[in-house]
Each structure stands twice: as C-alpha cells, then as structure tokens.
mmCIF file of C-alpha atoms in Angstrom:
data_model
loop_
_atom_site.group_PDB
_atom_site.id
_atom_site.type_symbol
_atom_site.label_atom_id
_atom_site.label_comp_id
_atom_site.label_asym_id
_atom_site.label_seq_id
_atom_site.Cartn_x
_atom_site.Cartn_y
_atom_site.Cartn_z
ATOM 1 C CA MET A 14 47.961 102.634 171.993
ATOM 2 C CA VAL A 15 47.251 98.739 171.529
ATOM 3 C CA GLU A 16 50.056 96.921 173.159
ATOM 4 C CA ILE A 17 51.812 94.125 170.609
ATOM 5 C CA SER A 18 52.118 90.340 171.623
ATOM 6 C CA LYS A 19 54.277 89.451 174.850
ATOM 7 C CA GLY A 20 56.062 86.927 172.503
ATOM 8 C CA ALA A 21 57.042 89.466 169.864
ATOM 9 C CA THR A 22 58.965 91.732 172.423
ATOM 10 C CA ARG A 23 60.716 88.472 173.085
ATOM 11 C CA ILE A 24 62.150 87.511 169.898
ATOM 12 C CA TYR A 25 65.134 89.075 168.118
ATOM 13 C CA GLY A 26 67.029 89.249 164.968
ATOM 14 C CA GLU A 27 70.468 88.203 163.760
ATOM 15 C CA ALA A 28 73.592 90.812 164.147
ATOM 16 C CA ALA A 29 75.133 89.689 160.723
ATOM 17 C CA PHE A 30 72.443 91.773 159.069
ATOM 18 C CA GLU A 31 72.920 94.338 161.419
ATOM 19 C CA VAL A 32 76.400 94.804 160.546
ATOM 20 C CA LEU A 33 76.002 94.361 157.020
ATOM 21 C CA ALA A 34 73.528 97.370 157.076
ATOM 22 C CA LYS A 35 76.494 99.240 158.581
ATOM 23 C CA ALA A 36 78.822 98.268 156.494
ATOM 24 C CA GLN A 37 76.677 99.263 153.582
ATOM 25 C CA GLU A 38 76.102 102.623 155.046
ATOM 26 C CA LEU A 39 79.832 103.373 155.202
ATOM 27 C CA GLU A 40 80.460 102.129 151.532
ATOM 28 C CA ARG A 41 77.843 105.038 150.430
ATOM 29 C CA LYS A 42 80.131 106.985 152.114
ATOM 30 C CA GLY A 43 82.931 106.237 150.205
ATOM 31 C CA LYS A 44 84.785 103.765 152.620
ATOM 32 C CA ASN A 45 86.453 100.874 151.057
ATOM 33 C CA ILE A 46 84.887 97.587 153.240
ATOM 34 C CA LEU A 47 85.928 94.010 153.247
ATOM 35 C CA HIS A 48 82.981 91.856 153.938
ATOM 36 C CA PHE A 49 83.421 89.058 156.292
ATOM 37 C CA GLU A 50 79.913 89.143 158.168
ATOM 38 C CA ILE A 51 77.259 87.266 156.113
ATOM 39 C CA GLY A 52 77.554 83.625 155.984
ATOM 40 C CA GLU A 53 76.865 82.804 152.252
ATOM 41 C CA PRO A 54 79.121 80.821 149.749
ATOM 42 C CA ASP A 55 80.721 83.117 147.133
ATOM 43 C CA ILE A 56 79.773 81.433 144.191
ATOM 44 C CA GLU A 57 76.443 81.121 142.215
ATOM 45 C CA THR A 58 73.947 78.456 141.968
ATOM 46 C CA PRO A 59 75.095 75.818 139.653
ATOM 47 C CA GLU A 60 73.895 76.352 136.096
ATOM 48 C CA ASN A 61 72.111 72.821 135.958
ATOM 49 C CA ILE A 62 70.289 73.808 139.050
ATOM 50 C CA ALA A 63 69.841 77.508 137.761
ATOM 51 C CA MET A 64 68.301 76.048 134.521
ATOM 52 C CA ALA A 65 65.954 73.073 136.050
ATOM 53 C CA GLY A 66 64.224 76.320 138.056
ATOM 54 C CA ILE A 67 63.589 78.118 134.818
ATOM 55 C CA LYS A 68 62.342 74.908 133.524
ATOM 56 C CA ALA A 69 60.137 74.464 135.774
ATOM 57 C CA ILE A 70 58.786 78.014 134.989
ATOM 58 C CA LYS A 71 58.666 77.460 131.322
ATOM 59 C CA ASP A 72 56.765 73.988 131.930
ATOM 60 C CA LYS A 73 53.873 76.072 134.418
ATOM 61 C CA LYS A 74 55.004 74.301 137.486
ATOM 62 C CA THR A 75 54.224 77.538 139.249
ATOM 63 C CA HIS A 76 50.853 76.839 141.105
ATOM 64 C CA TYR A 77 50.233 75.343 144.478
ATOM 65 C CA VAL A 78 51.914 72.267 145.438
ATOM 66 C CA PRO A 79 51.414 69.733 148.661
ATOM 67 C CA SER A 80 52.348 71.795 151.781
ATOM 68 C CA ILE A 81 54.763 68.772 152.544
ATOM 69 C CA GLY A 82 56.327 69.372 149.119
ATOM 70 C CA ILE A 83 56.015 67.610 145.835
ATOM 71 C CA ILE A 84 57.055 63.752 145.783
ATOM 72 C CA GLU A 85 59.550 64.263 143.644
ATOM 73 C CA LEU A 86 61.718 66.390 145.967
ATOM 74 C CA ARG A 87 60.940 64.074 149.220
ATOM 75 C CA LYS A 88 61.982 60.901 147.415
ATOM 76 C CA ALA A 89 64.976 62.507 146.226
ATOM 77 C CA VAL A 90 65.532 63.580 149.752
ATOM 78 C CA GLN A 91 65.060 59.757 150.814
ATOM 79 C CA ASP A 92 67.860 58.590 148.869
ATOM 80 C CA GLU A 93 69.904 61.578 149.973
ATOM 81 C CA VAL A 94 69.596 60.643 153.400
ATOM 82 C CA GLU A 95 70.090 57.331 152.767
ATOM 83 C CA LYS A 96 73.040 57.903 150.969
ATOM 84 C CA THR A 97 74.587 60.669 153.763
ATOM 85 C CA ARG A 98 73.200 59.356 156.948
ATOM 86 C CA GLY A 99 73.136 55.198 156.592
ATOM 87 C CA PHE A 100 69.008 55.214 156.921
ATOM 88 C CA ARG A 101 66.200 55.549 154.867
ATOM 89 C CA PRO A 102 63.192 57.632 156.648
ATOM 90 C CA ASP A 103 59.677 56.756 155.761
ATOM 91 C CA LEU A 104 58.353 58.970 153.133
ATOM 92 C CA LYS A 105 55.595 60.341 155.368
ATOM 93 C CA GLN A 106 58.875 61.646 157.539
ATOM 94 C CA VAL A 107 59.943 63.784 155.041
ATOM 95 C CA ILE A 108 58.645 67.629 154.994
ATOM 96 C CA ILE A 109 59.719 70.311 152.566
ATOM 97 C CA ALA A 110 60.173 73.791 153.971
ATOM 98 C CA PRO A 111 61.030 77.087 152.595
ATOM 99 C CA GLY A 112 64.670 77.149 154.073
ATOM 100 C CA LEU A 113 66.469 75.604 157.036
ATOM 101 C CA LYS A 114 65.044 78.491 159.717
ATOM 102 C CA PRO A 115 61.521 77.549 159.380
ATOM 103 C CA GLY A 116 62.401 74.204 159.974
ATOM 104 C CA ILE A 117 63.591 75.112 163.254
ATOM 105 C CA PHE A 118 61.111 77.660 163.963
ATOM 106 C CA PHE A 119 58.257 75.042 163.196
ATOM 107 C CA SER A 120 59.887 72.158 164.968
ATOM 108 C CA MET A 121 60.126 74.227 168.155
ATOM 109 C CA LEU A 122 56.336 75.839 167.625
ATOM 110 C CA ALA A 123 55.562 72.029 167.723
ATOM 111 C CA LEU A 124 57.447 70.620 170.550
ATOM 112 C CA VAL A 125 57.958 73.469 172.664
ATOM 113 C CA ASN A 126 55.804 74.967 175.796
ATOM 114 C CA PRO A 127 55.902 77.791 178.079
ATOM 115 C CA GLY A 128 58.332 77.060 180.895
ATOM 116 C CA ASP A 129 60.219 74.405 179.102
ATOM 117 C CA GLU A 130 64.218 73.888 179.016
ATOM 118 C CA VAL A 131 65.538 74.160 175.461
ATOM 119 C CA ILE A 132 69.368 73.343 175.836
ATOM 120 C CA TYR A 133 71.698 74.711 172.921
ATOM 121 C CA GLN A 134 74.879 75.600 172.242
ATOM 122 C CA ASP A 135 76.968 78.782 173.044
ATOM 123 C CA PRO A 136 78.317 80.825 171.237
ATOM 124 C CA GLY A 137 75.636 78.981 168.735
ATOM 125 C CA TYR A 138 73.383 80.287 166.116
ATOM 126 C CA PRO A 139 70.895 82.999 167.333
ATOM 127 C CA THR A 140 67.709 81.798 165.825
ATOM 128 C CA TYR A 141 67.744 78.936 168.669
ATOM 129 C CA GLY A 142 67.642 81.448 171.499
ATOM 130 C CA SER A 143 65.487 83.715 169.563
ATOM 131 C CA VAL A 144 62.790 81.149 168.787
ATOM 132 C CA THR A 145 62.920 79.711 172.335
ATOM 133 C CA SER A 146 62.525 83.283 173.997
ATOM 134 C CA PHE A 147 59.575 83.894 171.705
ATOM 135 C CA LEU A 148 57.925 80.785 173.001
ATOM 136 C CA GLY A 149 58.407 81.515 176.736
ATOM 137 C CA ALA A 150 60.995 78.726 177.141
ATOM 138 C CA LYS A 151 64.196 79.091 178.901
ATOM 139 C CA GLY A 152 67.230 78.615 177.138
ATOM 140 C CA ILE A 153 70.104 76.673 178.629
ATOM 141 C CA LEU A 154 73.369 77.437 177.375
ATOM 142 C CA VAL A 155 76.229 74.910 176.942
ATOM 143 C CA PRO A 156 79.373 76.893 176.408
ATOM 144 C CA LEU A 157 81.636 75.462 173.184
ATOM 145 C CA LEU A 158 85.079 75.389 175.019
ATOM 146 C CA GLU A 159 88.267 76.321 172.723
ATOM 147 C CA GLU A 160 89.816 73.804 174.651
ATOM 148 C CA ASN A 161 87.620 71.297 173.234
ATOM 149 C CA GLU A 162 87.961 72.430 170.146
ATOM 150 C CA PHE A 163 84.344 74.479 170.912
ATOM 151 C CA ARG A 164 82.592 70.773 170.574
ATOM 152 C CA MET A 165 79.849 70.974 172.869
ATOM 153 C CA ASN A 166 80.906 67.969 175.476
ATOM 154 C CA PRO A 167 78.088 65.488 176.567
ATOM 155 C CA ASP A 168 79.142 65.951 180.166
ATOM 156 C CA ASP A 169 78.581 69.601 180.082
ATOM 157 C CA ILE A 170 74.943 68.438 178.691
ATOM 158 C CA GLU A 171 73.975 66.203 181.406
ATOM 159 C CA LYS A 172 75.333 68.941 183.964
ATOM 160 C CA LYS A 173 72.336 70.779 182.493
ATOM 161 C CA ILE A 174 69.591 68.345 182.189
ATOM 162 C CA THR A 175 66.173 68.932 184.329
ATOM 163 C CA LYS A 176 62.940 67.334 184.595
ATOM 164 C CA LYS A 177 61.818 70.560 182.526
ATOM 165 C CA THR A 178 63.923 69.942 179.659
ATOM 166 C CA LYS A 179 62.177 69.344 176.738
ATOM 167 C CA LEU A 180 64.673 69.890 173.757
ATOM 168 C CA LEU A 181 68.538 69.876 172.745
ATOM 169 C CA ILE A 182 69.550 71.602 169.667
ATOM 170 C CA VAL A 183 72.938 70.120 168.146
ATOM 171 C CA ASN A 184 74.410 72.059 165.113
ATOM 172 C CA SER A 185 77.453 70.038 163.330
ATOM 173 C CA PRO A 186 79.259 71.289 161.515
ATOM 174 C CA GLN A 187 79.196 74.271 164.091
ATOM 175 C CA ASN A 188 78.375 78.243 163.047
ATOM 176 C CA PRO A 189 80.279 80.334 164.068
ATOM 177 C CA THR A 190 83.007 78.024 165.374
ATOM 178 C CA GLY A 191 83.283 75.403 162.614
ATOM 179 C CA SER A 192 83.829 72.706 165.194
ATOM 180 C CA VAL A 193 82.134 69.123 163.959
ATOM 181 C CA MET A 194 81.270 66.601 166.663
ATOM 182 C CA THR A 195 82.521 63.250 166.794
ATOM 183 C CA LYS A 196 80.538 60.088 166.544
ATOM 184 C CA SER A 197 81.068 58.773 169.876
ATOM 185 C CA GLU A 198 79.682 62.232 171.289
ATOM 186 C CA LEU A 199 76.464 62.157 168.905
ATOM 187 C CA GLU A 200 76.227 58.632 170.232
ATOM 188 C CA SER A 201 76.243 59.949 173.978
ATOM 189 C CA ILE A 202 74.134 62.887 173.411
ATOM 190 C CA ALA A 203 71.433 60.162 171.803
ATOM 191 C CA GLU A 204 72.019 58.089 174.872
ATOM 192 C CA LEU A 205 71.152 61.198 177.132
ATOM 193 C CA ALA A 206 67.882 62.010 175.095
ATOM 194 C CA HIS A 207 66.635 58.717 175.450
ATOM 195 C CA LYS A 208 67.551 58.150 179.434
ATOM 196 C CA HIS A 209 65.902 61.769 179.764
ATOM 197 C CA ASN A 210 63.137 61.679 177.640
ATOM 198 C CA PHE A 211 63.841 64.934 175.613
ATOM 199 C CA PHE A 212 64.050 65.856 171.674
ATOM 200 C CA VAL A 213 66.768 66.410 169.908
ATOM 201 C CA ILE A 214 66.821 68.787 166.744
ATOM 202 C CA SER A 215 69.826 68.406 164.647
ATOM 203 C CA ASP A 216 70.777 71.393 162.490
ATOM 204 C CA GLU A 217 73.334 69.913 159.797
ATOM 205 C CA ILE A 218 73.371 72.731 157.143
ATOM 206 C CA TYR A 219 76.731 72.401 156.397
ATOM 207 C CA SER A 220 76.689 68.680 156.740
ATOM 208 C CA LYS A 221 78.918 68.607 153.137
ATOM 209 C CA MET A 222 81.137 71.025 153.983
ATOM 210 C CA THR A 223 84.081 69.421 156.020
ATOM 211 C CA TYR A 224 87.693 69.415 155.664
ATOM 212 C CA ASN A 225 89.406 65.949 156.369
ATOM 213 C CA THR A 226 86.724 64.802 158.729
ATOM 214 C CA LYS A 227 83.429 62.756 158.502
ATOM 215 C CA HIS A 228 80.332 64.238 159.470
ATOM 216 C CA TYR A 229 77.874 62.298 161.378
ATOM 217 C CA SER A 230 74.226 62.976 162.212
ATOM 218 C CA VAL A 231 72.460 62.043 165.863
ATOM 219 C CA THR A 232 69.408 61.215 164.038
ATOM 220 C CA SER A 233 71.015 57.890 162.794
ATOM 221 C CA THR A 234 70.546 56.460 166.322
ATOM 222 C CA ASP A 235 66.985 56.350 165.879
ATOM 223 C CA GLU A 236 66.251 57.194 162.207
ATOM 224 C CA SER A 237 63.850 59.942 163.562
ATOM 225 C CA LYS A 238 61.295 57.989 163.972
ATOM 226 C CA ASP A 239 61.424 58.414 168.101
ATOM 227 C CA ARG A 240 62.976 61.800 169.296
ATOM 228 C CA THR A 241 65.596 63.024 166.654
ATOM 229 C CA ILE A 242 64.685 65.686 163.946
ATOM 230 C CA LEU A 243 67.126 66.038 161.023
ATOM 231 C CA LEU A 244 66.868 69.659 159.440
ATOM 232 C CA ASP A 245 69.204 69.963 156.469
ATOM 233 C CA GLY A 246 68.581 72.261 153.224
ATOM 234 C CA PHE A 247 70.246 73.726 149.964
ATOM 235 C CA SER A 248 71.701 77.204 150.998
ATOM 236 C CA LYS A 249 75.059 76.371 151.167
ATOM 237 C CA TYR A 250 76.609 73.532 149.834
ATOM 238 C CA TYR A 251 74.495 74.059 146.709
ATOM 239 C CA ALA A 252 74.880 77.869 146.858
ATOM 240 C CA MET A 253 71.308 78.462 147.024
ATOM 241 C CA THR A 254 70.815 80.645 149.731
ATOM 242 C CA GLY A 255 68.300 82.988 147.773
ATOM 243 C CA TRP A 256 65.979 79.884 146.263
ATOM 244 C CA ARG A 257 64.773 79.510 150.407
ATOM 245 C CA LEU A 258 64.709 75.653 150.336
ATOM 246 C CA GLY A 259 65.158 73.044 153.208
ATOM 247 C CA TYR A 260 63.910 69.814 154.258
ATOM 248 C CA MET A 261 63.056 67.834 157.796
ATOM 249 C CA ILE A 262 62.748 64.403 158.785
ATOM 250 C CA VAL A 263 60.767 63.914 161.679
ATOM 251 C CA PRO A 264 58.900 61.239 163.587
ATOM 252 C CA LYS A 265 55.682 60.651 161.767
ATOM 253 C CA PHE A 266 53.414 61.712 164.661
ATOM 254 C CA LEU A 267 54.998 64.855 164.361
ATOM 255 C CA ALA A 268 54.445 65.443 160.597
ATOM 256 C CA GLU A 269 50.899 65.602 160.848
ATOM 257 C CA ARG A 270 51.213 68.603 162.832
ATOM 258 C CA LEU A 271 54.088 70.026 161.093
ATOM 259 C CA ASN A 272 52.213 69.798 157.926
ATOM 260 C CA ASP A 273 49.237 71.759 159.514
ATOM 261 C CA PHE A 274 52.184 74.350 160.440
ATOM 262 C CA LEU A 275 53.160 74.730 156.880
ATOM 263 C CA VAL A 276 49.512 74.757 155.509
ATOM 264 C CA SER A 277 48.765 77.808 158.078
ATOM 265 C CA ALA A 278 51.913 79.547 157.443
ATOM 266 C CA ILE A 279 53.469 79.467 153.939
ATOM 267 C CA SER A 280 50.794 77.353 152.032
ATOM 268 C CA CYS A 281 53.787 75.460 150.242
ATOM 269 C CA THR A 282 57.310 76.039 149.492
ATOM 270 C CA ALA A 283 57.494 77.250 145.971
ATOM 271 C CA ALA A 284 57.470 75.062 143.219
ATOM 272 C CA ILE A 285 59.776 76.011 141.106
ATOM 273 C CA THR A 286 62.300 76.083 143.797
ATOM 274 C CA GLN A 287 61.677 72.489 144.541
ATOM 275 C CA TRP A 288 62.231 71.559 141.089
ATOM 276 C CA ALA A 289 65.546 73.361 141.032
ATOM 277 C CA GLY A 290 66.267 71.185 144.779
ATOM 278 C CA VAL A 291 65.201 68.005 142.729
ATOM 279 C CA GLU A 292 67.952 68.653 140.276
ATOM 280 C CA ALA A 293 70.378 69.543 142.910
ATOM 281 C CA LEU A 294 70.041 66.176 144.499
ATOM 282 C CA THR A 295 70.178 64.138 141.563
ATOM 283 C CA GLY A 296 72.522 65.807 139.350
ATOM 284 C CA PRO A 297 76.086 66.112 138.883
ATOM 285 C CA GLN A 298 77.720 66.590 142.818
ATOM 286 C CA ASP A 299 81.398 67.085 141.441
ATOM 287 C CA PHE A 300 81.410 70.832 142.010
ATOM 288 C CA ILE A 301 81.004 70.173 145.822
ATOM 289 C CA PRO A 302 84.079 68.873 146.298
ATOM 290 C CA THR A 303 85.524 71.415 143.913
ATOM 291 C CA MET A 304 84.269 74.235 146.295
ATOM 292 C CA MET A 305 85.518 72.699 149.304
ATOM 293 C CA LYS A 306 88.791 72.638 147.569
ATOM 294 C CA ARG A 307 88.764 76.447 147.313
ATOM 295 C CA PHE A 308 87.216 76.752 150.702
ATOM 296 C CA LYS A 309 90.127 74.362 152.297
ATOM 297 C CA GLU A 310 92.453 76.928 150.236
ATOM 298 C CA LYS A 311 90.730 79.861 151.885
ATOM 299 C CA ARG A 312 90.461 78.445 155.589
ATOM 300 C CA ASP A 313 94.441 77.802 155.476
ATOM 301 C CA LYS A 314 95.002 81.258 154.414
ATOM 302 C CA ILE A 315 92.698 83.106 156.918
ATOM 303 C CA VAL A 316 93.675 80.906 159.547
ATOM 304 C CA LYS A 317 97.707 81.477 158.824
ATOM 305 C CA GLY A 318 97.003 85.399 158.350
ATOM 306 C CA LEU A 319 95.257 85.314 161.925
ATOM 307 C CA ASN A 320 97.742 83.499 163.671
ATOM 308 C CA SER A 321 100.798 86.038 162.422
ATOM 309 C CA ILE A 322 99.003 89.210 163.723
ATOM 310 C CA ASN A 323 99.671 90.437 167.255
ATOM 311 C CA ASN A 324 97.942 89.025 170.393
ATOM 312 C CA ILE A 325 95.618 87.075 168.161
ATOM 313 C CA SER A 326 95.173 83.185 167.793
ATOM 314 C CA CYS A 327 93.330 80.675 165.618
ATOM 315 C CA LEU A 328 92.124 77.551 165.704
ATOM 316 C CA THR A 329 91.428 75.740 162.191
ATOM 317 C CA PRO A 330 87.849 74.800 161.854
ATOM 318 C CA LYS A 331 87.098 71.514 160.408
ATOM 319 C CA GLY A 332 83.866 72.326 159.083
ATOM 320 C CA ALA A 333 81.469 75.186 157.194
ATOM 321 C CA PHE A 334 83.356 78.250 156.523
ATOM 322 C CA TYR A 335 83.544 80.298 159.725
ATOM 323 C CA ALA A 336 87.026 81.320 161.595
ATOM 324 C CA PHE A 337 86.785 81.980 164.862
ATOM 325 C CA PRO A 338 89.742 83.730 166.343
ATOM 326 C CA ASN A 339 90.516 84.471 169.896
ATOM 327 C CA ILE A 340 91.034 88.329 170.621
ATOM 328 C CA LYS A 341 91.421 88.326 174.238
ATOM 329 C CA LYS A 342 94.631 89.524 174.553
ATOM 330 C CA THR A 343 94.252 92.448 172.357
ATOM 331 C CA GLY A 344 92.395 93.580 175.564
ATOM 332 C CA LEU A 345 89.150 94.842 173.809
ATOM 333 C CA SER A 346 85.928 93.225 174.292
ATOM 334 C CA SER A 347 84.571 91.676 171.163
ATOM 335 C CA GLN A 348 82.151 94.293 170.425
ATOM 336 C CA LYS A 349 84.537 97.074 170.709
ATOM 337 C CA CYS A 350 86.843 95.092 168.404
ATOM 338 C CA ALA A 351 84.463 94.495 165.597
ATOM 339 C CA ASP A 352 83.832 98.076 165.904
ATOM 340 C CA PHE A 353 87.143 98.951 165.677
ATOM 341 C CA LEU A 354 87.991 96.559 162.742
ATOM 342 C CA LEU A 355 85.532 97.980 160.909
ATOM 343 C CA ASN A 356 85.276 101.644 161.379
ATOM 344 C CA GLU A 357 88.891 101.918 161.538
ATOM 345 C CA GLY A 358 89.912 99.043 158.938
ATOM 346 C CA GLY A 359 86.785 98.436 156.781
ATOM 347 C CA ILE A 360 86.637 95.189 157.824
ATOM 348 C CA ALA A 361 83.197 93.678 158.517
ATOM 349 C CA ALA A 362 83.395 90.936 161.094
ATOM 350 C CA LEU A 363 80.938 89.459 163.825
ATOM 351 C CA PRO A 364 81.783 89.968 167.099
ATOM 352 C CA GLY A 365 81.502 86.269 168.996
ATOM 353 C CA THR A 366 78.762 87.771 171.574
ATOM 354 C CA ALA A 367 76.501 88.079 168.768
ATOM 355 C CA PHE A 368 75.998 84.514 169.370
ATOM 356 C CA GLY A 369 75.859 84.409 173.039
ATOM 357 C CA PRO A 370 77.561 85.340 175.858
ATOM 358 C CA TYR A 371 80.326 82.789 175.634
ATOM 359 C CA GLY A 372 81.390 84.198 172.306
ATOM 360 C CA GLU A 373 83.240 86.885 174.505
ATOM 361 C CA GLY A 374 86.957 87.238 173.721
ATOM 362 C CA TYR A 375 86.392 86.083 170.160
ATOM 363 C CA LEU A 376 85.357 87.358 166.053
ATOM 364 C CA ARG A 377 83.745 85.874 163.584
ATOM 365 C CA PHE A 378 84.841 85.596 160.434
ATOM 366 C CA SER A 379 83.025 84.191 157.446
ATOM 367 C CA TYR A 380 85.725 83.567 154.577
ATOM 368 C CA ALA A 381 83.478 82.545 151.771
ATOM 369 C CA THR A 382 85.142 85.132 149.646
ATOM 370 C CA ARG A 383 88.043 85.841 147.792
ATOM 371 C CA LEU A 384 91.676 84.895 148.345
ATOM 372 C CA ASP A 385 92.969 88.221 147.453
ATOM 373 C CA ILE A 386 90.507 89.922 150.010
ATOM 374 C CA ILE A 387 91.673 87.616 152.562
ATOM 375 C CA ASP A 388 95.020 88.519 152.195
ATOM 376 C CA LYS A 389 94.036 92.634 152.019
ATOM 377 C CA ALA A 390 91.900 92.035 155.249
ATOM 378 C CA ILE A 391 95.204 90.299 157.145
ATOM 379 C CA GLU A 392 97.354 93.144 155.755
ATOM 380 C CA ARG A 393 95.187 95.843 157.249
ATOM 381 C CA MET A 394 94.694 93.814 160.626
ATOM 382 C CA ARG A 395 98.630 93.453 160.767
ATOM 383 C CA ASP A 396 98.555 97.296 160.380
ATOM 384 C CA LEU A 397 95.798 98.016 163.375
ATOM 385 C CA PHE A 398 97.294 95.584 165.733
ATOM 386 C CA SER A 399 101.229 96.142 165.124
ATOM 387 C CA SER A 400 101.541 98.230 168.102
#
C-alpha cells in the first residue's frame, strides 16, 4: 500500500468537534444534552449583513475575484485596523482569506521550516500545535497559569527562546481561558521579538469581545511592517462562523508569497462572502455592544454557578465567551470529568487537555447559549458533585 506523507500523520483535529459528535450520538439515542462545547455565538448573522450577501448573489457577483480580496473589503479593513489598532496598514499589507484558520495555516507555511521552534500558549487553540507538528517544527509551550489570570508571562517566554526560535503565536482575548493580555505585556513581547529576531502572529479573532477591559495588539508596535502579523475575522463578533471570512495584515515582503499560497490553495475567498464583509465593517455596529451585554450576563451567571459547586472554582474571564473552571479538587482528570458530565449529566464541555497538557485540571465551557440552559447545567452539576 502506498504510504501517506509524514506531514499528514502529524496533523490533528479539534476535540470540540469530536465531543459534538459524541453528544449528537447520545441525542439520537434520546438523551437530553446541554451544549457547551462549540465556540460560536448563539445569534444569527445580523440582517443587514445577510442581505448584503443576498444582494451580491442577485447582482451576479458570483465569479472569481482577486486572490488577495476585493478592493472594497481591503479598504474597509484598512479603516477598521486604523480605528481599532491605531495604525493604517498599506493596502499591499491587507489580504483576505476564507476564515482566520487559513490565515494561521498560510502564515506558518510561509515562515516556518522543519526544525524551527514555534512558541505558543498552553492551554491554547489546537491549530497552532497541529500546524507546527505538520511542518516538522518543534512546539515550545508557555504555560498559562491561573495565578496570573491565564495571561502569557513575557518572562516565561524569554526563558523558552533559543537560536531556533522562529515564531511566537499570541492569542488575546484567549481561547480557552478568556484571558486578555495587558498593553505592557504585549510591548514586552514586541521587544523580545526584536531582540531575538523572530516573528509574532497575533490571533485577535475575539478582539471586540472584552468585558470592561481594553484590547491591545502587539502589531501596533511595528504596524505589521517588519515582524508581526495581525489575524482577525468575522466569525465571532459578527456571528458569521459559516460565512468563512478573515483577514491578514502582514509585512509587504510576505504578502506576495501569501498571495501565491492563496492562488494555489483556494483561488479566492467567495465574492458574496466578501461583499457581506464590507457591510459588516461599514454598516451599523450597535449590535456588538448589545451582544456583549448579553454575553456579560451569561458570563456572570455561569461563573457564579460554577463557583457554587463543590470542589469547583472559576476565575471571571475578561474576554471571549469561555469559562475555564478548575476541577482539580474533584479528584477527576479533565478527560474523566468531561466524560462524566456528558454521560451522566448530559452536559457537553471540553477537557482542558484538549488545549494542551497544561490544561489538565480544567474544563472549558462555551457560554454562548441561553441563560436557562446555563441554569440547567449548573443545577445538574450541583447534583452530580453534591456528595
């Protein structure tokens, strides 16, 4: 039998979709499941954005477009970055992609060689480690500690830097912990990148989703002209997970190579999706604070509820829509606790180890759901852990 590539044996998926499949199988057998595993907003795409996509279809904007994105959306991204990050990228720095994940993948393909070292947060988004492994590079984990509110400590990063360090990946607000890094921490990271000559990818997909905390970007230090790459998208705060739309702000010398990746891999991001993106960025934004007010209410309810359960404690996250409770005192491993909740309580949550070894002793709950479902889950957990 012909063997598959070595890289194909090293890449791996996400536990969220595996848990969803298990939960749906239980539902087919008649079990009532409360879903906290998938990270997407529990609202529909705003009507004005959806109608822009429909209008694009009716206007027959359904053909190939430039691989780097339509000019209207790239200019809207320029305005967005200037408004939210304090610098205006050159148009040649702006690249549109079908979601943020391809931005991660293509950026890493363009930067990382076999044997290089890639530093990233642990617990952290699984794609970082998966792509690092696929490329034959070495993942260097920086633990996110509860005593530091799960923020990545620049001092811990510096201890991990070697001559082989090629890339550092920053995610703030962070999945799975909901932590938000401070301006001084991000400035220290930028200084380390300059001092030790490595790149920084900043995954900011939750940039508009903070609670009484300001979002800062490490890319503001060099305006993504030299060694930082800004990745953001429309999935979370525009409720467009299925539309698949993201953007990259990259140094000009990298843009041409990334354009070639897009040409070779996808041809272009769907035109109708891009026109919806133009409306998302240029249309009314008032639904975002309304959505975040609802998320804050859900956050406060689930954190209070988790802290009321025997042997479970939970910090209050400052961004995104994830709670990351400590379950160490239950005596169960993260995986066994997640399995116990699913099979005995009908609660689908993720083990902290789905995000790396330093996630042991924790669970992740996506609280992008209804308030009454949060109440039901807390009630079931309280009964399960009452003894």
